[in-house]
Structures are given as structure tokens and as C-alpha cells.
PDB file of C-alpha atoms in Angstrom:
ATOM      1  CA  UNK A   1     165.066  59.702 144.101  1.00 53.00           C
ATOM      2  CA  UNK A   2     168.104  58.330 142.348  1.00 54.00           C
ATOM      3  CA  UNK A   3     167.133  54.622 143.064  1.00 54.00           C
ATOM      4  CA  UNK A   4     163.204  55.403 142.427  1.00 52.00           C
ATOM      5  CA  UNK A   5     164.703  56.552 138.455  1.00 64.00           C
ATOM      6  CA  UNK A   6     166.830  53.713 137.949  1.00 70.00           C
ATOM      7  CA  UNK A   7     167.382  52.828 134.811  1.00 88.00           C
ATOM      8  CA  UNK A   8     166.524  56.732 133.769  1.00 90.00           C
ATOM      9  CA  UNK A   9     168.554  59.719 134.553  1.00 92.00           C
ATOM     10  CA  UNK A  10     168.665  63.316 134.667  1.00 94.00           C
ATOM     11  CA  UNK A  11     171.122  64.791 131.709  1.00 95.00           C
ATOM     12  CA  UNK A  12     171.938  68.594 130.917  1.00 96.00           C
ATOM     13  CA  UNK A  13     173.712  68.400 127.173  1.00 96.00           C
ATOM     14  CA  UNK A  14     174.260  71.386 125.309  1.00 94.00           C
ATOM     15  CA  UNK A  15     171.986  73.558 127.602  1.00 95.00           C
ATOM     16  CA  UNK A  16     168.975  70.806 127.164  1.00 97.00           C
ATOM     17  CA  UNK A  17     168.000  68.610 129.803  1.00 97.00           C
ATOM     18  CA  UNK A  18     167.389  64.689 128.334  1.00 97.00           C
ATOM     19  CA  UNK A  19     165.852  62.061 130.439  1.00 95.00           C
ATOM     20  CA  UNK A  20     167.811  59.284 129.300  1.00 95.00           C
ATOM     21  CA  UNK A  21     167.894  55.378 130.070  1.00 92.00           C
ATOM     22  CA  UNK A  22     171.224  53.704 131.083  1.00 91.00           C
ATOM     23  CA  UNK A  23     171.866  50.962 128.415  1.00 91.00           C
ATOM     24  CA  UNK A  24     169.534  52.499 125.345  1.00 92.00           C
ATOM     25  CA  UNK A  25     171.594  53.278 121.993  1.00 91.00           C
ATOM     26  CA  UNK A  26     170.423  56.581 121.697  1.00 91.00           C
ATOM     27  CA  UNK A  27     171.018  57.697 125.445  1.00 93.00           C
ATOM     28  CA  UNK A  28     174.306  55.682 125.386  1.00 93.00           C
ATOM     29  CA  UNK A  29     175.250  58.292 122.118  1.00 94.00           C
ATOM     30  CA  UNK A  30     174.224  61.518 123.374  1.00 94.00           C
ATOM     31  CA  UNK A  31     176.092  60.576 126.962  1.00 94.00           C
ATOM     32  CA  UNK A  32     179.172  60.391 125.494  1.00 95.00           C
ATOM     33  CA  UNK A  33     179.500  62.754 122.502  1.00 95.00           C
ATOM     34  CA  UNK A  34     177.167  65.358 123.477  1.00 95.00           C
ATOM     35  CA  UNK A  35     175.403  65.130 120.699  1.00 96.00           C
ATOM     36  CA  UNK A  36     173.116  62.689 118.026  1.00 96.00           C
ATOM     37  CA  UNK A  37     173.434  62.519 114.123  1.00 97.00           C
ATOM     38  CA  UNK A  38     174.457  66.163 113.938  1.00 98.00           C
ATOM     39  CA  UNK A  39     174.646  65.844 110.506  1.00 98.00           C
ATOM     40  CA  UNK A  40     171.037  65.447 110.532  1.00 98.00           C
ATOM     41  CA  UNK A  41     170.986  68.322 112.675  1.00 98.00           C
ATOM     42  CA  UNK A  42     172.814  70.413 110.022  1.00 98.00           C
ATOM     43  CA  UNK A  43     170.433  69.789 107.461  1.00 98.00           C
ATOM     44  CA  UNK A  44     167.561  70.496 109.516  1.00 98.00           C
ATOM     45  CA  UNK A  45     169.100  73.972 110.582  1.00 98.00           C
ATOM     46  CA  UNK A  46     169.685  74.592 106.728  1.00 98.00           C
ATOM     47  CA  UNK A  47     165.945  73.964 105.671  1.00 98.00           C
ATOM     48  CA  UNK A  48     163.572  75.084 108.691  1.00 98.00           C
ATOM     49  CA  UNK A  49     162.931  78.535 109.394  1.00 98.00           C
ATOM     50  CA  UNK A  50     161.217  80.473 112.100  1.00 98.00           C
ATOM     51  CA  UNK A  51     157.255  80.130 111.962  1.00 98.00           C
ATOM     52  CA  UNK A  52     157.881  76.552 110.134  1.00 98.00           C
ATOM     53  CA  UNK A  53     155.979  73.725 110.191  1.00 98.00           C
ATOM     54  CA  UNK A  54     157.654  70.245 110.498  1.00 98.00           C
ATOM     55  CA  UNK A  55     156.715  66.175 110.724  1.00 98.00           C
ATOM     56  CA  UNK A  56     159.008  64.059 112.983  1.00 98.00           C
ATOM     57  CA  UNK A  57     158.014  60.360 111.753  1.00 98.00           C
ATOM     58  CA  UNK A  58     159.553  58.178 114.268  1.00 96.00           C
ATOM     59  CA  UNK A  59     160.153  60.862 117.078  1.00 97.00           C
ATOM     60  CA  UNK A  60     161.790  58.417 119.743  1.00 95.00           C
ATOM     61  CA  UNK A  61     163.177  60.078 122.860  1.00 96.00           C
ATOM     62  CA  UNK A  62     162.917  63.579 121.503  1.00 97.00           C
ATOM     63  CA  UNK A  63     166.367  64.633 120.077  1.00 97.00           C
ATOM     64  CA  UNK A  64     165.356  65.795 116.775  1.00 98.00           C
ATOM     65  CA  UNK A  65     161.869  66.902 117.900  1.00 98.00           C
ATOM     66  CA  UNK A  66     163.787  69.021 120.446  1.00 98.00           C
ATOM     67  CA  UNK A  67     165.729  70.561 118.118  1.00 98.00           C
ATOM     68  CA  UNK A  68     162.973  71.246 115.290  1.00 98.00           C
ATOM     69  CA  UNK A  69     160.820  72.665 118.071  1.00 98.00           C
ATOM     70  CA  UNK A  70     163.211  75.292 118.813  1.00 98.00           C
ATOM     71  CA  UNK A  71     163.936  76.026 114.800  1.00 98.00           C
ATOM     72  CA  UNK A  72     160.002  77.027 114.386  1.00 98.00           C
ATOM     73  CA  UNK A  73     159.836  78.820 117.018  1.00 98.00           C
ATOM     74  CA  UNK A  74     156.405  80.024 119.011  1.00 97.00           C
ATOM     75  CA  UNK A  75     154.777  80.573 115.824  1.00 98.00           C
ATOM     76  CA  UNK A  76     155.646  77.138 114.199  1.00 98.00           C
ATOM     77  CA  UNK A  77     154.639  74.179 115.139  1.00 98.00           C
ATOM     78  CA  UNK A  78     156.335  70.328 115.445  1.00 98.00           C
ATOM     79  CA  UNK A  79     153.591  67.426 114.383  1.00 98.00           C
ATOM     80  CA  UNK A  80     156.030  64.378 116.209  1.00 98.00           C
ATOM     81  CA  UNK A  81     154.749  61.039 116.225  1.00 98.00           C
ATOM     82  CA  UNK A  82     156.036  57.525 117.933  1.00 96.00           C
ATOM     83  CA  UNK A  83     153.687  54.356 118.311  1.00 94.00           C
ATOM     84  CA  UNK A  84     156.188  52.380 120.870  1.00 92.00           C
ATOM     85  CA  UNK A  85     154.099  53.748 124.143  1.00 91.00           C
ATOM     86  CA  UNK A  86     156.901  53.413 126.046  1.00 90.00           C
ATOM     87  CA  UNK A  87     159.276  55.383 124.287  1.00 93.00           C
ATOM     88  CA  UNK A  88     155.805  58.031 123.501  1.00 96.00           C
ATOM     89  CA  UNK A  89     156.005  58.320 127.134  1.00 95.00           C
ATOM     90  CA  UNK A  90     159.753  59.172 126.970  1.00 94.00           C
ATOM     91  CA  UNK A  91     159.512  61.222 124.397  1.00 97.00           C
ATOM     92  CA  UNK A  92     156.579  63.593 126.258  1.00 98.00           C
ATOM     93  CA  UNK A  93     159.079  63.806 129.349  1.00 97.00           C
ATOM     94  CA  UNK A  94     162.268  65.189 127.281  1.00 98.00           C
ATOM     95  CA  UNK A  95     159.581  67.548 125.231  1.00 98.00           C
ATOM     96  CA  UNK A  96     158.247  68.828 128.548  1.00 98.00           C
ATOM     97  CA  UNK A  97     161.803  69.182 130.305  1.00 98.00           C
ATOM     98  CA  UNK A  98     162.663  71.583 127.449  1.00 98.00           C
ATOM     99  CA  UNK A  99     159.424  73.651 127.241  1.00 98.00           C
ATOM    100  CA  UNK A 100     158.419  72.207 123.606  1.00 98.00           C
ATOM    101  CA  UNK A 101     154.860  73.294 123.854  1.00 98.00           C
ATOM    102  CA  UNK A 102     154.470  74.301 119.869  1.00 98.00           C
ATOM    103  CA  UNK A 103     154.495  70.099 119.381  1.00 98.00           C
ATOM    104  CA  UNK A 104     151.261  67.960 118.630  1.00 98.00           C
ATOM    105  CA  UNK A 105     152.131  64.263 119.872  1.00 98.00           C
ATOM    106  CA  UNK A 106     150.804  60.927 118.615  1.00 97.00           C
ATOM    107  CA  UNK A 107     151.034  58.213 119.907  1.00 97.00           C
ATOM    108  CA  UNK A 108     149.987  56.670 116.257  1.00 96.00           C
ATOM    109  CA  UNK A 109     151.369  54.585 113.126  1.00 96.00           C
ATOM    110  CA  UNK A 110     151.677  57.022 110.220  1.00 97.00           C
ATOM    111  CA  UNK A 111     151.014  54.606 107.001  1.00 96.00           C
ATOM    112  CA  UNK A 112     148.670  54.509 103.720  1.00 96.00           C
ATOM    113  CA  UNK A 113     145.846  54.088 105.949  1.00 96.00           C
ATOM    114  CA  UNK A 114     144.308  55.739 108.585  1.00 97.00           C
ATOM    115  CA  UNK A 115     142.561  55.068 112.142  1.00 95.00           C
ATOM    116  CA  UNK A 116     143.557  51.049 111.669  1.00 92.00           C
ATOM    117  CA  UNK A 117     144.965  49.074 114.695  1.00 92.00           C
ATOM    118  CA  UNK A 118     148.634  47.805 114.015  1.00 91.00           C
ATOM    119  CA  UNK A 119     150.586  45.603 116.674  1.00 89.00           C
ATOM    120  CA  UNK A 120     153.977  46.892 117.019  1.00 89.00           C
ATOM    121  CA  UNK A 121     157.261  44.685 117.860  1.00 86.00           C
ATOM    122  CA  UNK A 122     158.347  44.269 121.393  1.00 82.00           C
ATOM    123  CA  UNK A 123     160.484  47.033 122.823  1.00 81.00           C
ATOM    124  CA  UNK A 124     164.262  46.552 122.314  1.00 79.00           C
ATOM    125  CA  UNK A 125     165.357  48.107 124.989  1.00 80.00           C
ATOM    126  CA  UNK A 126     168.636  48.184 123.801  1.00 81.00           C
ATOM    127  CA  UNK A 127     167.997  50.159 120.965  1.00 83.00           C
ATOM    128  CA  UNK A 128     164.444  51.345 121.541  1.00 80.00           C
ATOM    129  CA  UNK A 129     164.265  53.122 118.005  1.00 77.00           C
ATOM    130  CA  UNK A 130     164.460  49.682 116.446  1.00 79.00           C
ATOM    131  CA  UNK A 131     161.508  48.860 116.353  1.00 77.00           C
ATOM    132  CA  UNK A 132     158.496  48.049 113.467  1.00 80.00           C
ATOM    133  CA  UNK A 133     154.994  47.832 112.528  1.00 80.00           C
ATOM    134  CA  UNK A 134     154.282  44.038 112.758  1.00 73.00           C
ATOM    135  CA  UNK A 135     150.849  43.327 111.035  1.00 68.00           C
ATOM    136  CA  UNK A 136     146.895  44.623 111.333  1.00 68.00           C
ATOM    137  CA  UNK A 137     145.576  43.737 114.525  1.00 63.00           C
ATOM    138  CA  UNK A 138     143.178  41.431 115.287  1.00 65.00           C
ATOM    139  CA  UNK A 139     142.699  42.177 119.108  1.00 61.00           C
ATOM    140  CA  UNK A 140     143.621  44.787 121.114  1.00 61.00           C
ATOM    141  CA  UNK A 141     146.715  44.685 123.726  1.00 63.00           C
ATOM    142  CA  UNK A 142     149.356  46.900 124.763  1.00 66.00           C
ATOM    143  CA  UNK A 143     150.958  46.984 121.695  1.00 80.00           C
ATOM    144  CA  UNK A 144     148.414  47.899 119.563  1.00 89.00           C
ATOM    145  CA  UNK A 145     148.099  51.623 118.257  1.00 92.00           C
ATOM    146  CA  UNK A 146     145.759  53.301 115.395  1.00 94.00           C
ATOM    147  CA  UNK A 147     147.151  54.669 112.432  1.00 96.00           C
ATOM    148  CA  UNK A 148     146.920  58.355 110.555  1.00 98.00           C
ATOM    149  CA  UNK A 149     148.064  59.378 106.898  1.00 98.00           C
ATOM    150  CA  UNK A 150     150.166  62.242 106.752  1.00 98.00           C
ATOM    151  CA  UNK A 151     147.242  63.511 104.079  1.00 98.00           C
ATOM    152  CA  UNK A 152     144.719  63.278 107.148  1.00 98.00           C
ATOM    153  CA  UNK A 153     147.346  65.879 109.090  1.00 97.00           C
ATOM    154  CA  UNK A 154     146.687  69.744 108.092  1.00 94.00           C
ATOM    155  CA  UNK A 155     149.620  70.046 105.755  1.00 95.00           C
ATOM    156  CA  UNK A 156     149.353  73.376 104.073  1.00 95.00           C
ATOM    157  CA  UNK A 157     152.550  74.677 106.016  1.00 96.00           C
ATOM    158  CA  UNK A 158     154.699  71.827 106.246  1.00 98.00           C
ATOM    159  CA  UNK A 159     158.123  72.746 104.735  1.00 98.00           C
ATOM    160  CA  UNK A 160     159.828  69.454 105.988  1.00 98.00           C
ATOM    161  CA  UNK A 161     159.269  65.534 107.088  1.00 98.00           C
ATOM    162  CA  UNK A 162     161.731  63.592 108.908  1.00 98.00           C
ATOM    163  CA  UNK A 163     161.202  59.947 108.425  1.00 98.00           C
ATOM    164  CA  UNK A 164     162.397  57.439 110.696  1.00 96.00           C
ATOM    165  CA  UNK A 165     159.757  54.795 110.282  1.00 96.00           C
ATOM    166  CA  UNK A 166     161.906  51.424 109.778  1.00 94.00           C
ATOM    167  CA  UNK A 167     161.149  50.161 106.635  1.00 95.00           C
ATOM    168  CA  UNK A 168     157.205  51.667 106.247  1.00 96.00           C
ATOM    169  CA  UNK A 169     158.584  54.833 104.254  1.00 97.00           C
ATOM    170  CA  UNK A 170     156.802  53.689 100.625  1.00 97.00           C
ATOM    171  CA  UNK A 171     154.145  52.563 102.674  1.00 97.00           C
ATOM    172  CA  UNK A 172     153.731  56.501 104.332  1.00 98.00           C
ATOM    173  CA  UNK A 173     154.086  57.968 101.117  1.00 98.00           C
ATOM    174  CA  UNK A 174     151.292  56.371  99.489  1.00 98.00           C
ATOM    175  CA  UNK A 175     149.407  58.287 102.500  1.00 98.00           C
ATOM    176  CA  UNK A 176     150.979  61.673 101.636  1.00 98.00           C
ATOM    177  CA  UNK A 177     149.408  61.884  98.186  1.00 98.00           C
ATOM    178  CA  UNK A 178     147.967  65.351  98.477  1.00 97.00           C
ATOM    179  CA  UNK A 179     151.407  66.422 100.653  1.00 98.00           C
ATOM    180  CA  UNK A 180     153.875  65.562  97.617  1.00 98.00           C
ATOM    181  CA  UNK A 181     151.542  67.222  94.558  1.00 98.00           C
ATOM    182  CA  UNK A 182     150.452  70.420  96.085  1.00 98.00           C
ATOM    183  CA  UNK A 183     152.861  71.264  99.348  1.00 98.00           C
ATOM    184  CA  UNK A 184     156.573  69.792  98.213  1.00 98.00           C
ATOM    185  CA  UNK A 185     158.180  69.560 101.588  1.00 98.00           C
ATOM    186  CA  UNK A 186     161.430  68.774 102.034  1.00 98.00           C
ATOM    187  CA  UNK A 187     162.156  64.861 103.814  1.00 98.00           C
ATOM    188  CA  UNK A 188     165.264  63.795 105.615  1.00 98.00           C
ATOM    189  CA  UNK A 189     164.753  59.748 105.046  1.00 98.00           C
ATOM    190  CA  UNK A 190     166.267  56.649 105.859  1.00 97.00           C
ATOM    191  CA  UNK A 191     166.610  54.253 103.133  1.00 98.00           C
ATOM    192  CA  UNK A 192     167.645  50.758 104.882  1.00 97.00           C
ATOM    193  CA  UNK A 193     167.286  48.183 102.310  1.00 97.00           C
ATOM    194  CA  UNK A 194     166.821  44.992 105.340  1.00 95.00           C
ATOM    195  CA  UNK A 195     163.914  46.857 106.904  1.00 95.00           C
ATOM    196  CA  UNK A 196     162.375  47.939 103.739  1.00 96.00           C
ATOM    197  CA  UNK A 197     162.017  44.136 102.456  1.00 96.00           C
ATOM    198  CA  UNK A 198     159.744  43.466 105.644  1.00 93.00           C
ATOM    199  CA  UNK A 199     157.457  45.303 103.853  1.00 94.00           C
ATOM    200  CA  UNK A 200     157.325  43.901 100.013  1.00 94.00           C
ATOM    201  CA  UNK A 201     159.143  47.593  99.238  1.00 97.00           C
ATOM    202  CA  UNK A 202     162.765  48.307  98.486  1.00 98.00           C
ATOM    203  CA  UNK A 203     165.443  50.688  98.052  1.00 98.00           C
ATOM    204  CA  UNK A 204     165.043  50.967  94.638  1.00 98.00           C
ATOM    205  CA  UNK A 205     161.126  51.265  94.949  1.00 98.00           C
ATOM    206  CA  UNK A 206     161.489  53.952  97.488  1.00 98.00           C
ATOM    207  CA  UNK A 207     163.886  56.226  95.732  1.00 98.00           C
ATOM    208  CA  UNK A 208     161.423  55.797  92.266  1.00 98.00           C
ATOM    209  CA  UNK A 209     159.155  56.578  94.448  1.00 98.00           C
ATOM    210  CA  UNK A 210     160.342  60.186  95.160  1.00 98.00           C
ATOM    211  CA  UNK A 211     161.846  61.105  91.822  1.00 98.00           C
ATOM    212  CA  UNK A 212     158.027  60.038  90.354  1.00 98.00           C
ATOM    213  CA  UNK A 213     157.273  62.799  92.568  1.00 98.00           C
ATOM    214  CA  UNK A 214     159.911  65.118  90.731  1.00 98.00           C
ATOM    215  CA  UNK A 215     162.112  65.324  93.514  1.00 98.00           C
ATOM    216  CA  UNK A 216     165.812  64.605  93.683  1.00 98.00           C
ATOM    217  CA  UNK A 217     167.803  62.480  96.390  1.00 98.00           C
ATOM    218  CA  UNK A 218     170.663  63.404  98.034  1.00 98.00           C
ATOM    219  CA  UNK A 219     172.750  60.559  99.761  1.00 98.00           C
ATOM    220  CA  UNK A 220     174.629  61.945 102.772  1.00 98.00           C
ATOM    221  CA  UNK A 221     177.490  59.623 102.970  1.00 98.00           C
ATOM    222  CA  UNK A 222     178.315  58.986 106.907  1.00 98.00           C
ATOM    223  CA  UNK A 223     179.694  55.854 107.881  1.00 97.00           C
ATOM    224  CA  UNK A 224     176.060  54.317 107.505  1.00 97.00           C
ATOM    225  CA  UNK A 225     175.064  56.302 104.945  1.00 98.00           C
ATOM    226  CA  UNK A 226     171.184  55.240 105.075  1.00 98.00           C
ATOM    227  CA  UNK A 227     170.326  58.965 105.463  1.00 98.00           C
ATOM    228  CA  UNK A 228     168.771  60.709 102.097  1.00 98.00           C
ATOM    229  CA  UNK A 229     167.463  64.497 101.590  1.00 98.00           C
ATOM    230  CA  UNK A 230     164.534  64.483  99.412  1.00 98.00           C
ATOM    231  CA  UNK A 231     164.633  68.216  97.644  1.00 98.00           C
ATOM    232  CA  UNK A 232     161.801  68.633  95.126  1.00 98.00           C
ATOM    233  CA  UNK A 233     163.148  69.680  92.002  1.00 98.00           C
ATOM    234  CA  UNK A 234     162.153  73.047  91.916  1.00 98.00           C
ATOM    235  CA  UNK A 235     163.672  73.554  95.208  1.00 98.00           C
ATOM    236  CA  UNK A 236     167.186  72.124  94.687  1.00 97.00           C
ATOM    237  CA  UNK A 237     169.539  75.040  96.024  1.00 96.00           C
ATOM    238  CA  UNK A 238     171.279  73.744  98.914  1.00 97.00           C
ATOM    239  CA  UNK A 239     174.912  72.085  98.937  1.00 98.00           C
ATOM    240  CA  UNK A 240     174.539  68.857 101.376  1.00 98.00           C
ATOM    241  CA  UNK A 241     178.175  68.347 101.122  1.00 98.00           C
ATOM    242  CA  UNK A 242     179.053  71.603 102.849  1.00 98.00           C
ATOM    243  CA  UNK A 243     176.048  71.328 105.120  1.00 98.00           C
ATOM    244  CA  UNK A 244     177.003  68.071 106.355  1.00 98.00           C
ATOM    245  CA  UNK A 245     180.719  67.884 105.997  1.00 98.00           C
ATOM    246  CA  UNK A 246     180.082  64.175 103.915  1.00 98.00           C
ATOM    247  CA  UNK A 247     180.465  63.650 100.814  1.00 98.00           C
ATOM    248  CA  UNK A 248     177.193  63.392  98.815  1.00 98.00           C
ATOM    249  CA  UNK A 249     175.581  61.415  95.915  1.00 98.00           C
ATOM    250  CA  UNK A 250     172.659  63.208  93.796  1.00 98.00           C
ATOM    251  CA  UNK A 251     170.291  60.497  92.201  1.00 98.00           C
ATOM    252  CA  UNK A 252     167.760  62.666  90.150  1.00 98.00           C
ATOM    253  CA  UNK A 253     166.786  60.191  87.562  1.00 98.00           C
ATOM    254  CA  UNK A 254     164.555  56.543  88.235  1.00 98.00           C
ATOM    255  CA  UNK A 255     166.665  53.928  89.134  1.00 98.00           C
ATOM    256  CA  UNK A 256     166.992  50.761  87.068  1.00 98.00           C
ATOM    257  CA  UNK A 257     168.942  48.354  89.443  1.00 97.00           C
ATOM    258  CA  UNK A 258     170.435  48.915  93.098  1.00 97.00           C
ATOM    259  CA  UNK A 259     173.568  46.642  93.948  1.00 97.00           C
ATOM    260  CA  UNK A 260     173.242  45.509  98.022  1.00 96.00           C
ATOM    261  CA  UNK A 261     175.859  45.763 100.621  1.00 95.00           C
ATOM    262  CA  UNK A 262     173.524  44.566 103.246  1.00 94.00           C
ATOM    263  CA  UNK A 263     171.524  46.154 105.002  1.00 96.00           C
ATOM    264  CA  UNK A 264     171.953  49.227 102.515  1.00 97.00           C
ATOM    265  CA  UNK A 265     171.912  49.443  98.713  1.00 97.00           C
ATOM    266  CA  UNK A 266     175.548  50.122  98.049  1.00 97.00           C
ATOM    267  CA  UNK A 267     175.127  51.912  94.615  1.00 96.00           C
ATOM    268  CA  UNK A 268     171.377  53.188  92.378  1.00 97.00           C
ATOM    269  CA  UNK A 269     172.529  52.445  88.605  1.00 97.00           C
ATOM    270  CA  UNK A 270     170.027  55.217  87.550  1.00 97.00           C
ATOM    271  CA  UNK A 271     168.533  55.409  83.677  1.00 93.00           C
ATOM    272  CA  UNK A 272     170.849  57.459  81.271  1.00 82.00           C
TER     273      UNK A 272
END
């Protein structure tokens, strides 16, 4: 059985069992400290309650999902999506392993458009979460995978959206119009300037594009700090800094100019 799995293996970690791939980024991470992005973790165990429900944009192998599926609880529900099949397929395995049956999978493209056929890139299989929307397709293949809006989803309980959508996160938001004026969910973002380009947006565009919304950012400053919590205004309560253990940046008004420290903006000069 051990040769039949090769590359994949078996994993209990923190009383979860993670089918993992020898060589991957994220497997490689959760191997050998037992754990991935807690602070991410933190936040999510600060916002979601029991009978929540929650969007995983960008679900991978499962860690996050995992964890969000246990917050809600039986009487929440997880709506995780991941267009690379290969790593959908992963994904369903880790879900199953740890009983996750309160999450609706898709294996879709959440953009501003819905039930269109976009290629995705090639696997990496070295990081498998690296990995974008290439263009519209013109013929089917292997890589090709509809898309939904997160407006088309039934919304009306969603307290919080991970994003993790590598550089299509303006492009998701135009989809969510009905989400942002009437629900005002909480979203856990990345904000990575290089990936962002790839799709005529930027990090400047994207954080305008929340605080048009009249929410404010929070920048949780980790070694990469590409991770943002998007609070909506009325809503702002929560100290990110003691949540995470990171020092944090509030931007709260639009931003006129973003200086780069590629891949990330390194500072939002916001208006006075």
C-alpha cells in the first residue's frame, strides 16, 4: 500500500488526519511544524461562530476548510471551492478523512462572471496553491473549469470569505455585488501585488476597492505580510494584533499611491 501511495501519505497532525504529497509546499509545512498560517487560523477562530456560514476561495488541500468546517459546526455550513482538479481531488480526500460533511465543493473559478469556461495554469507541483486563471477558453481540455459569482451562491448567512484566488480578488468582488451591500461578511485576503498585475488590477485598486465598500483593512504583518482582514466598518471590534501576535496596519481611508517592494506593496499612502 505504501508504494501504491507514493508520492501521497497518510499524516495524523493535531488529531486530523492530512493526505499529504511528499515534495508540495503546503504538505512540506504542515510536516514539519504541525501546523499552516496559524495566524490565519487565529483570525478565523476570532470571527466564526457555531451555526456560521463561511466561503473558502482557493480551498487547496483542505487546511483551512478543515478547520472552518469544524468552527460552524453541524448546523453551519463551509461553501470551499478549488478549480486545479487535481488538488479538488485532494482536497475531497482530506475533507472526507476528517468527517467534513457540512462542506459544498466546487470544482469552479469564482470571478465576475458566472458558468464561463476558464483554462487554468499547469499544476506546480511544487507548490500546488500557485496556481492562476489563464484566459476564457476556447476548447475544452483538462484544464478547463466553469466559473460561479459569489452573488450566484446563497449568501444570506455568510459571516466570512477567505480569499486565496492569486491575483483574481478585484475580479471576484465585482461578482459579490449583492454580498458586500446587503450581507457585510468579514474576508481574510491576500493582497500580492505580482499576481494582481496579471490581471490589469493592483494593490492599490484592490484595497479602494474594499474601503468603497465601507470596510476597513487590516494588514497582518508576518514575514510576508500579503495577508489583510477586511472588517466592514460597522463591524470593527476586534484587535488583530492580539489575535495574531503581529503587528498590524489599519488602512480605513482610499489610497492615493502604494510604494512596491516586489511582489507586495510595501506601504498604502492613504488620503488625509
Amino acid at each position: 500500500m505504501e508504494k501504491l501511495l507514493k508520492p501521497y501519505f497518510l499524516q495524523e497532525i493535531g488529531g486530523r488526519v492530512y493526505f499529504l504529497r511528499a515534495g508540495d509546499n503546503s504538505s512540506n509545512i504542515l510536516t514539519k511544524q504541525g501546523t499552516y498560517e496559524p495566524h490565519i487560523t487565529s483570525i478565523f477562530r476570532s470571527l466564526v461562530k457555531p451555526g456560521d456560514h463561511v466561503i473558502d476561495l482557493g480551498a487547496n488541500i483542505g487546511y483551512h476548510a478543515i478547520e472552518l468546517s469544524k468552527l460552524v459546526g453541524d448546523n453551519g455550513k463551509v461553501f470551499a471551492a478549488e478549480p486545479l482538479k487535481e488538488v479538488y481531488y485532494h482536497l475531497a480526500a482530506n475533507l472526507f478523512l476528517n468527517r467534513c460533511f457540512n462542506v459544498e465543493l466546487f470544482n469552479k473559478v469564482c470571478t465576475d462572471v458566472s458558468c464561463v469556461p476558464f483554462v487554468m495554469e499547469d499544476i506546480e507541483w511544487g507548490n500546488s496553491g500557485n496556481c492562476r486563471i489563464k484566459k476564457p477558453a476556447d476548447k475544452l481540455n483538462d484544464n478547463v473549469v466553469s466559473s460561479f459569482t459569489l452573488d450566484d451562491l446563497d449568501c444570506s448567512k455568510v459571516s466570512l470569505v477567505k480569499m486565496d484566488v492569486q491575483g483574481s480578488e478585484e475580479n471576484v468582488l465585482k461578482g459579490a455585488t449583492k454580498l458586500l451591500q446587503d450581507v457585510r461578511p468579514f474576508f481574510v485576503v491576500e493582497v500580492e501585488e505580482h499576481h494582481l498585475l496579471e490581471f490589469g488590477s493592483s494593490s492599490k485598486n484592490l484595497l479602494n476597492k474594499f474601503i468603497d465598500c465601507d470596510y476597513v483593512l487590516y494588514r497582518i504583518h508576518t514575514p510576508y505580510p500579503c495577508d489583510h482582514v477586511a472588517v466592514p466598518r460597522e463591524k470593527v471590534t476586534v484587535d488583530f494584533s492580539q489575535v495574531t501576535g503581529y503587528n498590524v496596519s489599519m488602512i480605513d481611508k482610499r489610497v492615493i499611491e502604494t510604494t512596491i517592494k516586489w511582489p507586495l506593496y510595501e506601504k498604502a499612502i492613504t488620503q488625509t
